[in-house]
PDB file of C-alpha atoms and ligand atoms in Angstrom:
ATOM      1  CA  UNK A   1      85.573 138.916  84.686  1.00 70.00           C
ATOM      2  CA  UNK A   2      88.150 140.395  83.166  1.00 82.00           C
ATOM      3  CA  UNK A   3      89.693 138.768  79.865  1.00 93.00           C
ATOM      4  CA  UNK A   4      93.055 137.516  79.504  1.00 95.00           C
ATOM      5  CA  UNK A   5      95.790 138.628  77.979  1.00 98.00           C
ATOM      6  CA  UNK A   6      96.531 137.017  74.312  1.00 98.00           C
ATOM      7  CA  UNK A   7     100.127 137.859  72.835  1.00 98.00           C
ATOM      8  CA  UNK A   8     100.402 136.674  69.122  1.00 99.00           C
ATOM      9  CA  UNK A   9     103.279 136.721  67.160  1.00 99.00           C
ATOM     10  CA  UNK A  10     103.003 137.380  63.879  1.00 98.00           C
ATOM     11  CA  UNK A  11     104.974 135.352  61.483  1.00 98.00           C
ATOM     12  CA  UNK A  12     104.626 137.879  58.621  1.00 98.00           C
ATOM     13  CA  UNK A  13     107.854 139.039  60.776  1.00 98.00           C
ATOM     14  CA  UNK A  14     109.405 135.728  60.764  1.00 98.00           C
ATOM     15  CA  UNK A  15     112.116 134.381  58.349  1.00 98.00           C
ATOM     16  CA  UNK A  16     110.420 132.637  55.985  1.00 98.00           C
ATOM     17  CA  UNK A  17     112.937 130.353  55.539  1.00 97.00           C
ATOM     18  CA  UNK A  18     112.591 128.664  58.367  1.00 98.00           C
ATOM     19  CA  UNK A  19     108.594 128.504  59.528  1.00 98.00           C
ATOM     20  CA  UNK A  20     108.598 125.550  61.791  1.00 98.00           C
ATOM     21  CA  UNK A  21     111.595 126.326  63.784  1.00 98.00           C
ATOM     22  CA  UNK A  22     110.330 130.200  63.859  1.00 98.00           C
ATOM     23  CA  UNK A  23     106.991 129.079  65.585  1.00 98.00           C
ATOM     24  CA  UNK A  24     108.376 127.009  67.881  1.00 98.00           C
ATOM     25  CA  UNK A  25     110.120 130.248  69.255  1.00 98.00           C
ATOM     26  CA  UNK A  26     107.093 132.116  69.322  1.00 98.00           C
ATOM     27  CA  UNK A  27     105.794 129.011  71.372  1.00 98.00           C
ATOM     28  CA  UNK A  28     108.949 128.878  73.517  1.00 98.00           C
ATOM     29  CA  UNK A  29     109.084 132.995  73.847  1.00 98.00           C
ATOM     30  CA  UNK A  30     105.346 132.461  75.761  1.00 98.00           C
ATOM     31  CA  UNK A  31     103.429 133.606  73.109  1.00 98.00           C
ATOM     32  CA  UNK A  32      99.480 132.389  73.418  1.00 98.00           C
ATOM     33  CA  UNK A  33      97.927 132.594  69.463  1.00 99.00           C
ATOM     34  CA  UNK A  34     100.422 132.170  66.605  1.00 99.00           C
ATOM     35  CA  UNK A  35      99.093 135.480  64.002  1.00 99.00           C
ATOM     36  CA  UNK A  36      99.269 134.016  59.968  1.00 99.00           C
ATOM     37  CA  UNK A  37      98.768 136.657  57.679  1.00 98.00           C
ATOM     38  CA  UNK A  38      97.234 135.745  54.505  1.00 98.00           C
ATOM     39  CA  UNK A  39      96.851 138.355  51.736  1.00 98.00           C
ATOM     40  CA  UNK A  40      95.855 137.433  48.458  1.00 98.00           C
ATOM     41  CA  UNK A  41      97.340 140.345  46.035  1.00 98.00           C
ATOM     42  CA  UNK A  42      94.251 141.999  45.601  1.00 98.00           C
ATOM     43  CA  UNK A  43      92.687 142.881  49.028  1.00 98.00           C
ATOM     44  CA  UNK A  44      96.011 143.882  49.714  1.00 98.00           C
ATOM     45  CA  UNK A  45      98.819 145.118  47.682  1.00 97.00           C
ATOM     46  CA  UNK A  46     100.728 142.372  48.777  1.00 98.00           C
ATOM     47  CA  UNK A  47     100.950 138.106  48.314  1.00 98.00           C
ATOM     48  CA  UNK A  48     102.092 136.067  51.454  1.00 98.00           C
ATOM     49  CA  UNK A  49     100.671 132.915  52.914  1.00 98.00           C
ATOM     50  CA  UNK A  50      98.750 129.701  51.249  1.00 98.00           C
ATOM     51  CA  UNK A  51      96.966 126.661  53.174  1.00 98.00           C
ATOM     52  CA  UNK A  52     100.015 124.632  52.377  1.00 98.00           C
ATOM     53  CA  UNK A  53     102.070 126.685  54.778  1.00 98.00           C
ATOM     54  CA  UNK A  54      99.257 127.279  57.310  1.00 98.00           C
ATOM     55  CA  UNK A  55      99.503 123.238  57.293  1.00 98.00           C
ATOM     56  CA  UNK A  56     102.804 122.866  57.725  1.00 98.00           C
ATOM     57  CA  UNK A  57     102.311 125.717  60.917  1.00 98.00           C
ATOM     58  CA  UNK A  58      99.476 123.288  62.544  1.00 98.00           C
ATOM     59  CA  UNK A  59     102.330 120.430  61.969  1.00 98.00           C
ATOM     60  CA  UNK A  60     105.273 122.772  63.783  1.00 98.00           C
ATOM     61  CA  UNK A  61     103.587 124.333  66.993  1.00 98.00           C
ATOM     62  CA  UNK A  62     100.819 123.875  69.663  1.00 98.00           C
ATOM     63  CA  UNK A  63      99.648 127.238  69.728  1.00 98.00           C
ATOM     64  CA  UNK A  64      96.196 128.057  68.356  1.00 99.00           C
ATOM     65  CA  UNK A  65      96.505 129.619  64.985  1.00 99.00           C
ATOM     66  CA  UNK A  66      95.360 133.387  64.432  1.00 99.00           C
ATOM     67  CA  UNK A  67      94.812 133.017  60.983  1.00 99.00           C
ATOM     68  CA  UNK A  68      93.819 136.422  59.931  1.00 99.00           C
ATOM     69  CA  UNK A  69      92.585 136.618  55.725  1.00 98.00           C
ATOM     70  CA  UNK A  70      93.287 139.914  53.829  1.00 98.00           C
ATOM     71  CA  UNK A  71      91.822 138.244  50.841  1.00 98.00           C
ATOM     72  CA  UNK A  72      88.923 139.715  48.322  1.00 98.00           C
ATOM     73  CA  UNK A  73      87.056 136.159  48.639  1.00 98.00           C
ATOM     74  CA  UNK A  74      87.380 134.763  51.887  1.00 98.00           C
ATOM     75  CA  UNK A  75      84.031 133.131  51.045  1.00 98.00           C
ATOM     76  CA  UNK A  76      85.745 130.552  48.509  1.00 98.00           C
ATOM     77  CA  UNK A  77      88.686 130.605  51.276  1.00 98.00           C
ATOM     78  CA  UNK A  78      87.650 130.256  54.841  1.00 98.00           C
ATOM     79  CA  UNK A  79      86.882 126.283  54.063  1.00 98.00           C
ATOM     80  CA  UNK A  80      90.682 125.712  52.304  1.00 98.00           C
ATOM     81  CA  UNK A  81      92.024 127.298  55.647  1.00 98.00           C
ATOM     82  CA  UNK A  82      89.748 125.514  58.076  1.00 98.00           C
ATOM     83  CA  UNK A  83      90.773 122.402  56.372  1.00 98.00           C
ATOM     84  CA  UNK A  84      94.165 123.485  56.686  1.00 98.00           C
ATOM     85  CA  UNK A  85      94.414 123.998  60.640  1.00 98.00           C
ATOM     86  CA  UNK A  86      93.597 127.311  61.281  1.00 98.00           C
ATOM     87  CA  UNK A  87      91.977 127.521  64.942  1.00 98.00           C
ATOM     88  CA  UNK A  88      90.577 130.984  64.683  1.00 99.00           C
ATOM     89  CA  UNK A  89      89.719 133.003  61.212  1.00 98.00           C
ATOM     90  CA  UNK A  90      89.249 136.194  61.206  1.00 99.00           C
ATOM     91  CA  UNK A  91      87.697 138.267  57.600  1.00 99.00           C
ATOM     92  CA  UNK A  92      87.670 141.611  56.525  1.00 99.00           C
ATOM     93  CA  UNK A  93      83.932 143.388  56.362  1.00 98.00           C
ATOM     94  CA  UNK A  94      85.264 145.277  53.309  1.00 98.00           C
ATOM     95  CA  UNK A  95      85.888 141.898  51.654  1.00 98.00           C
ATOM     96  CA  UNK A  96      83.533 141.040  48.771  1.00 98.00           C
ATOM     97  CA  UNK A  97      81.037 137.836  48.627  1.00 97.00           C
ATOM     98  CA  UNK A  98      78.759 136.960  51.873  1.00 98.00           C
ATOM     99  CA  UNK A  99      80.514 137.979  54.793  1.00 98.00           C
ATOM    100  CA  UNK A 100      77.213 137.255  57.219  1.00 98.00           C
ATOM    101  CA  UNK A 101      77.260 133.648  55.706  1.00 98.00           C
ATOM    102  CA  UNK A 102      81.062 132.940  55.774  1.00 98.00           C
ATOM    103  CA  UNK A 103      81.366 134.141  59.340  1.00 98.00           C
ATOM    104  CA  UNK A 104      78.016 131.410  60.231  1.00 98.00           C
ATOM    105  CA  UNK A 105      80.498 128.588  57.981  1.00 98.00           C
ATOM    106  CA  UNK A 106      83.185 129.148  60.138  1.00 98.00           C
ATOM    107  CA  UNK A 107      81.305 128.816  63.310  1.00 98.00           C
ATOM    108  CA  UNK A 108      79.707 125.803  61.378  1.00 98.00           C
ATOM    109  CA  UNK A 109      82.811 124.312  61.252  1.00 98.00           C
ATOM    110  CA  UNK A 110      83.621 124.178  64.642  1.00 98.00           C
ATOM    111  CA  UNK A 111      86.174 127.065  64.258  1.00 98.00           C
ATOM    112  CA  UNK A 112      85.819 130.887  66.198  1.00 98.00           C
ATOM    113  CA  UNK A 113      84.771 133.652  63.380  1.00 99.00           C
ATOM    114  CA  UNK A 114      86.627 137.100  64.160  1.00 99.00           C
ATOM    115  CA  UNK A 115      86.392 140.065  61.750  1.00 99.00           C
ATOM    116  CA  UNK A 116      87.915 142.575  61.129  1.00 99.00           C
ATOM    117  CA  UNK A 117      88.422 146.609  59.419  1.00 98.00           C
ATOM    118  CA  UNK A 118      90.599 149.165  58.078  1.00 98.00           C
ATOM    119  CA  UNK A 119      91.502 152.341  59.202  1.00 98.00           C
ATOM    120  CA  UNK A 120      89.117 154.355  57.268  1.00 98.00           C
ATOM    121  CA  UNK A 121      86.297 152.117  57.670  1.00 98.00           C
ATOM    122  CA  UNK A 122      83.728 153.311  60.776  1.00 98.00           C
ATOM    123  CA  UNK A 123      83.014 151.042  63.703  1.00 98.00           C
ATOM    124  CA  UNK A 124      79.159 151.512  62.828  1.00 98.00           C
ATOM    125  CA  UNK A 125      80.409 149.142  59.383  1.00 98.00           C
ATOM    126  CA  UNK A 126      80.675 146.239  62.133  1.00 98.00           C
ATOM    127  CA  UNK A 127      77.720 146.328  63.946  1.00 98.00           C
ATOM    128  CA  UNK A 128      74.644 144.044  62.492  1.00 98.00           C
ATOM    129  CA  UNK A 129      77.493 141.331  62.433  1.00 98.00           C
ATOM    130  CA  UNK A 130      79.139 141.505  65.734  1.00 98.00           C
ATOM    131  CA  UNK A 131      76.528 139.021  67.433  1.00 98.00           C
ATOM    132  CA  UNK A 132      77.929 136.591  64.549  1.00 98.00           C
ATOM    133  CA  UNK A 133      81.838 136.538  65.941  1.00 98.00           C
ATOM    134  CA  UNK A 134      84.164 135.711  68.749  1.00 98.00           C
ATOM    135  CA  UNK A 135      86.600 138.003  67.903  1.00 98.00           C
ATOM    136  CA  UNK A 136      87.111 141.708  66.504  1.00 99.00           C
ATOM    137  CA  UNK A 137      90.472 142.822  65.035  1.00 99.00           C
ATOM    138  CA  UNK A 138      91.009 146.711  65.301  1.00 99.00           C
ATOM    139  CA  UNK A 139      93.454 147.069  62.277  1.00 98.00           C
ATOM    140  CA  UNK A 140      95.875 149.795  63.696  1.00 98.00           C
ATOM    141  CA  UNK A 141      97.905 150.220  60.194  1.00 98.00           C
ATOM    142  CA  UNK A 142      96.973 149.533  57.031  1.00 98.00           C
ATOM    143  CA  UNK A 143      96.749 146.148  56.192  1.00 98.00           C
ATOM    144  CA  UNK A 144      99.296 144.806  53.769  1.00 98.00           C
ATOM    145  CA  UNK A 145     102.557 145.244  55.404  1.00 98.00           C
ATOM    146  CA  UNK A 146     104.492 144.759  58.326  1.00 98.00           C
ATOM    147  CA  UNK A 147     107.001 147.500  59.932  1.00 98.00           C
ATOM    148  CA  UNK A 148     104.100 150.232  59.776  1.00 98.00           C
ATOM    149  CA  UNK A 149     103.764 152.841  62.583  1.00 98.00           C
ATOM    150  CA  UNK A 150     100.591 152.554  64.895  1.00 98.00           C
ATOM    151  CA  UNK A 151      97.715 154.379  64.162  1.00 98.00           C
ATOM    152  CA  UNK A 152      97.177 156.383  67.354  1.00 98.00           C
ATOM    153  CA  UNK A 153      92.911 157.185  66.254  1.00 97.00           C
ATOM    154  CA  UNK A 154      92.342 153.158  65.778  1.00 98.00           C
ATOM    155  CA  UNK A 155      92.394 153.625  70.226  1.00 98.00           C
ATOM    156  CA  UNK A 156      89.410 155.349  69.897  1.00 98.00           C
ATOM    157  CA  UNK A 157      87.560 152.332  68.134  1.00 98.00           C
ATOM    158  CA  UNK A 158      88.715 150.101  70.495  1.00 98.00           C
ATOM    159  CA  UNK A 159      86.914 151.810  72.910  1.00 98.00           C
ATOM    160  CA  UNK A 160      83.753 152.127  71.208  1.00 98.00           C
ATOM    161  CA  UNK A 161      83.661 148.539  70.316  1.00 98.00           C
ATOM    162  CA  UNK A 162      84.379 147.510  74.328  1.00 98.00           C
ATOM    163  CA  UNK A 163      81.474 149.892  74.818  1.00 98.00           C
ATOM    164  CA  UNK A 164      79.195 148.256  72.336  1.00 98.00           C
ATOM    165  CA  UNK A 165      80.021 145.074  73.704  1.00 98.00           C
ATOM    166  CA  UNK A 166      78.870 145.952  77.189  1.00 98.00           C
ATOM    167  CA  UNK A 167      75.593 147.499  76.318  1.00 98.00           C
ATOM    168  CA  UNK A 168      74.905 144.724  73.778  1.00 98.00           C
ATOM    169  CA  UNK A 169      75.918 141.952  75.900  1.00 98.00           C
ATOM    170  CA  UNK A 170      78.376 140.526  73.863  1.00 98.00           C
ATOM    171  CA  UNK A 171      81.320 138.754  74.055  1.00 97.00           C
ATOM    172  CA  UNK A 172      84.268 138.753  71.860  1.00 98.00           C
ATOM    173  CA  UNK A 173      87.985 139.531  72.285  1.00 98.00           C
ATOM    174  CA  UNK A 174      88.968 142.858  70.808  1.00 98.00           C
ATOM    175  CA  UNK A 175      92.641 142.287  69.146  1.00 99.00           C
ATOM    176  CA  UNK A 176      94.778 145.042  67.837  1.00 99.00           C
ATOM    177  CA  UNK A 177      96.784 144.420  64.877  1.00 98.00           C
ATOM    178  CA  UNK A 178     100.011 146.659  63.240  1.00 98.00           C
ATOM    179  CA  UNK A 179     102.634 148.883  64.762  1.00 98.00           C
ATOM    180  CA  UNK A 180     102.619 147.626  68.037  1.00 98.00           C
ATOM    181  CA  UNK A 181     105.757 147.266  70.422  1.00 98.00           C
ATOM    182  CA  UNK A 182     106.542 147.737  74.126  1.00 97.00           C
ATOM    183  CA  UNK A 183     105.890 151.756  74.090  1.00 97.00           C
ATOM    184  CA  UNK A 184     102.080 150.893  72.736  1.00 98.00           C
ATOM    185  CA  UNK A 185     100.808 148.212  73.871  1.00 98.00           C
ATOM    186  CA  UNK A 186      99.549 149.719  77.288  1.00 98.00           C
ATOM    187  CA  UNK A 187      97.251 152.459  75.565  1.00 98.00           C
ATOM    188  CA  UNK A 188      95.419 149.369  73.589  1.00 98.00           C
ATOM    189  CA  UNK A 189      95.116 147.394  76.324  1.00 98.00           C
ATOM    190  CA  UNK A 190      93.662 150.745  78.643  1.00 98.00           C
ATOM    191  CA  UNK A 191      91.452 150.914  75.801  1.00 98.00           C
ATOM    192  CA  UNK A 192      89.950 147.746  76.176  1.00 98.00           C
ATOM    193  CA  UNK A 193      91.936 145.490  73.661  1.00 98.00           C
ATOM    194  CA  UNK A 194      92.970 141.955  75.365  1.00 98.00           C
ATOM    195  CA  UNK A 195      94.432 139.923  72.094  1.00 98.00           C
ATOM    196  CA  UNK A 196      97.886 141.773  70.835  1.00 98.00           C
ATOM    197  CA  UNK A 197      99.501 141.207  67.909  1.00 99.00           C
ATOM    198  CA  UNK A 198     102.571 141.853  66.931  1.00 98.00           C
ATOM    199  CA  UNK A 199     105.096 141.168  64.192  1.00 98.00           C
ATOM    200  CA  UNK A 200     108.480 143.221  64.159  1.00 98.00           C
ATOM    201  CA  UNK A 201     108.710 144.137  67.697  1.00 98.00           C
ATOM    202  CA  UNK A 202     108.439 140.150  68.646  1.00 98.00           C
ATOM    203  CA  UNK A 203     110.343 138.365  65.914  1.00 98.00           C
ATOM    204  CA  UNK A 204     112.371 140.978  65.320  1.00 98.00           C
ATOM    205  CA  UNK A 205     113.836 141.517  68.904  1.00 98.00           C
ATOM    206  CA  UNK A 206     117.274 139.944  70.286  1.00 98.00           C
ATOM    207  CA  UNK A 207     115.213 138.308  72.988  1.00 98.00           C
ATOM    208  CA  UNK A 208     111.286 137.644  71.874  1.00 98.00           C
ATOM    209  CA  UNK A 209     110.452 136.126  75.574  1.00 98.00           C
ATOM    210  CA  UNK A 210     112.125 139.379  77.044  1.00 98.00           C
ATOM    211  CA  UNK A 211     109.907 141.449  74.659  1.00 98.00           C
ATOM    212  CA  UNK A 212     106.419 139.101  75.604  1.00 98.00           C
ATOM    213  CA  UNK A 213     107.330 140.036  78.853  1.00 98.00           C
ATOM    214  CA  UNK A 214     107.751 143.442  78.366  1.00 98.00           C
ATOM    215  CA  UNK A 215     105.044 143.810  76.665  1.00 98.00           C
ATOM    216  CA  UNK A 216     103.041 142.335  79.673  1.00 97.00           C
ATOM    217  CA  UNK A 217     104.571 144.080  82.093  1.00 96.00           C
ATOM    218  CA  UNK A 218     103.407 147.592  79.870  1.00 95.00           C
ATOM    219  CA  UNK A 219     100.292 146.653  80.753  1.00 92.00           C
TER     220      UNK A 219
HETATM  221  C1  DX5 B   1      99.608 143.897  58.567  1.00 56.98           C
HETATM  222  C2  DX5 B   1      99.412 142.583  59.301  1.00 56.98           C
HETATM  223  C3  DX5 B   1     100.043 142.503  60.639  1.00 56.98           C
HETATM  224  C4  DX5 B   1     101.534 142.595  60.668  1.00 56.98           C
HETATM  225  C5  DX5 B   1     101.903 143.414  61.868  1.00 56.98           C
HETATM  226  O1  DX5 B   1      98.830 143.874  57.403  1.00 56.98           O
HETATM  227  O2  DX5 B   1      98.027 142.329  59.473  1.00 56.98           O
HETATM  228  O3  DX5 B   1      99.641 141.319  61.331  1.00 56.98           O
HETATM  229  O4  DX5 B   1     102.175 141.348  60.771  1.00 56.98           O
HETATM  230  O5  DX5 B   1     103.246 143.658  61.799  1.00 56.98           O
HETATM  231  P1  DX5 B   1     104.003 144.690  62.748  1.00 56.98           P
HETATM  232  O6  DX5 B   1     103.799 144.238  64.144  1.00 56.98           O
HETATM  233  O7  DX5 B   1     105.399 144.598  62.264  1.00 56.98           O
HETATM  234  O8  DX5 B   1     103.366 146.036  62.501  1.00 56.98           O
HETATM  235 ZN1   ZN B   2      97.305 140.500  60.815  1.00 56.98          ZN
END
């Protein structure tokens, strides 16, 4: 059966001034996940979102939260942002602590587990774990920054993964992450991503349901 479609606005691209009313236009636009970055200064050379706001998100919008964690320790985090709302939570396989065990605490917890890589780390880094998670995001810049071009190679990836999935008999979404707009979005989803996230091409455009349905309509 084939999967549907998941279009999730990230609110890195958002004005941070005004969260709530921000992702109730996502939710109004016809977007399906809401996409929180969190980076923690260290995984990333950059500092964004706490559980605070993440709570205050849960308060301002229906749509399941895509909390994705660029942090060094998402084993002493995963439980702060479970607590705080966060539907699915996805952590980075190059992230330090037990990433085996933190993906089983998050299942645990009645929560889906994603993970997810950067460019430069191999597919093959993902495999004992991907019988452990519901999702797998295909980092197509380098995490820490929105605006980024696309990383045309991540495509081949997000083939291999769909491929693994079949042969294994597994079953996760595949979600592409960074540099995404209307002019790339087909070539992930041909690829065999179904969850699409995007920042400046959503939040940033005049009209953000014009550009959901664009990007549907690319693919
Ligand atoms: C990058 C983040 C992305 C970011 C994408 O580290 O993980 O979610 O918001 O932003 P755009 O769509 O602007 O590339
Ligand atoms: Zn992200």
């Amino acid at each position: 059966m084939p999967r549907p479609l998941l279009i999730a606005p990230s609110i890195l691209a958002a004005d941070f001034g005004q969260f709530a009313e921000e992702a109730a236009r996502a939710e109004a636009a016809g977007g399906d996940w809401l996409h929180v970055d969190v980076m923690d200064g260290h995984f990333v050379p950059n500092l964004t979102i706490g559980p605070d706001v993440v709570r205050a998100l849960r308060k301002a919008t229906k749509l399941p939260l895509d909390v994705h964690l660029m942090v060094e320790r998402p084993d002493s985090f995963a439980p702060v942002f479970v607590e705080a709302g966060a539907d699915w939570l996805t952590i980075h396989v190059e992230s330090q602590g037990d990433v085996a065990g933190t993906l089983r605490a998050i299942r645990a917890s009645g929560k889906r587990p994603g993970l997810s890589f950067k460019p430069a780390t191999p597919v093959s880094a993902l495999e004992p774990l991907l019988g452990l998670v519901d999702l797998v995001l295909v980092m197509t810049v380098n995490p820490g920054f929105g605006g980024q071009d696309f990383i045309e190679s991540a495509l081949d990836k997000v083939k291999a993964l769909a491929v693994l999935r079949d042969e294994r008999k597994l079953d996760f979404h595949i979600e592409v992450d960074g540099g995404i707009t209307a002019r790339t979005v087909g070539a992930c989803v041909r690829a065999g991503a179904n969850a699409i996230v995007a920042g400046t091409a959503l939040f940033r455009a005049p009209d953000m349901a014009r550009a959901i349905a664009a990007f549907r309509g690319a693919c």
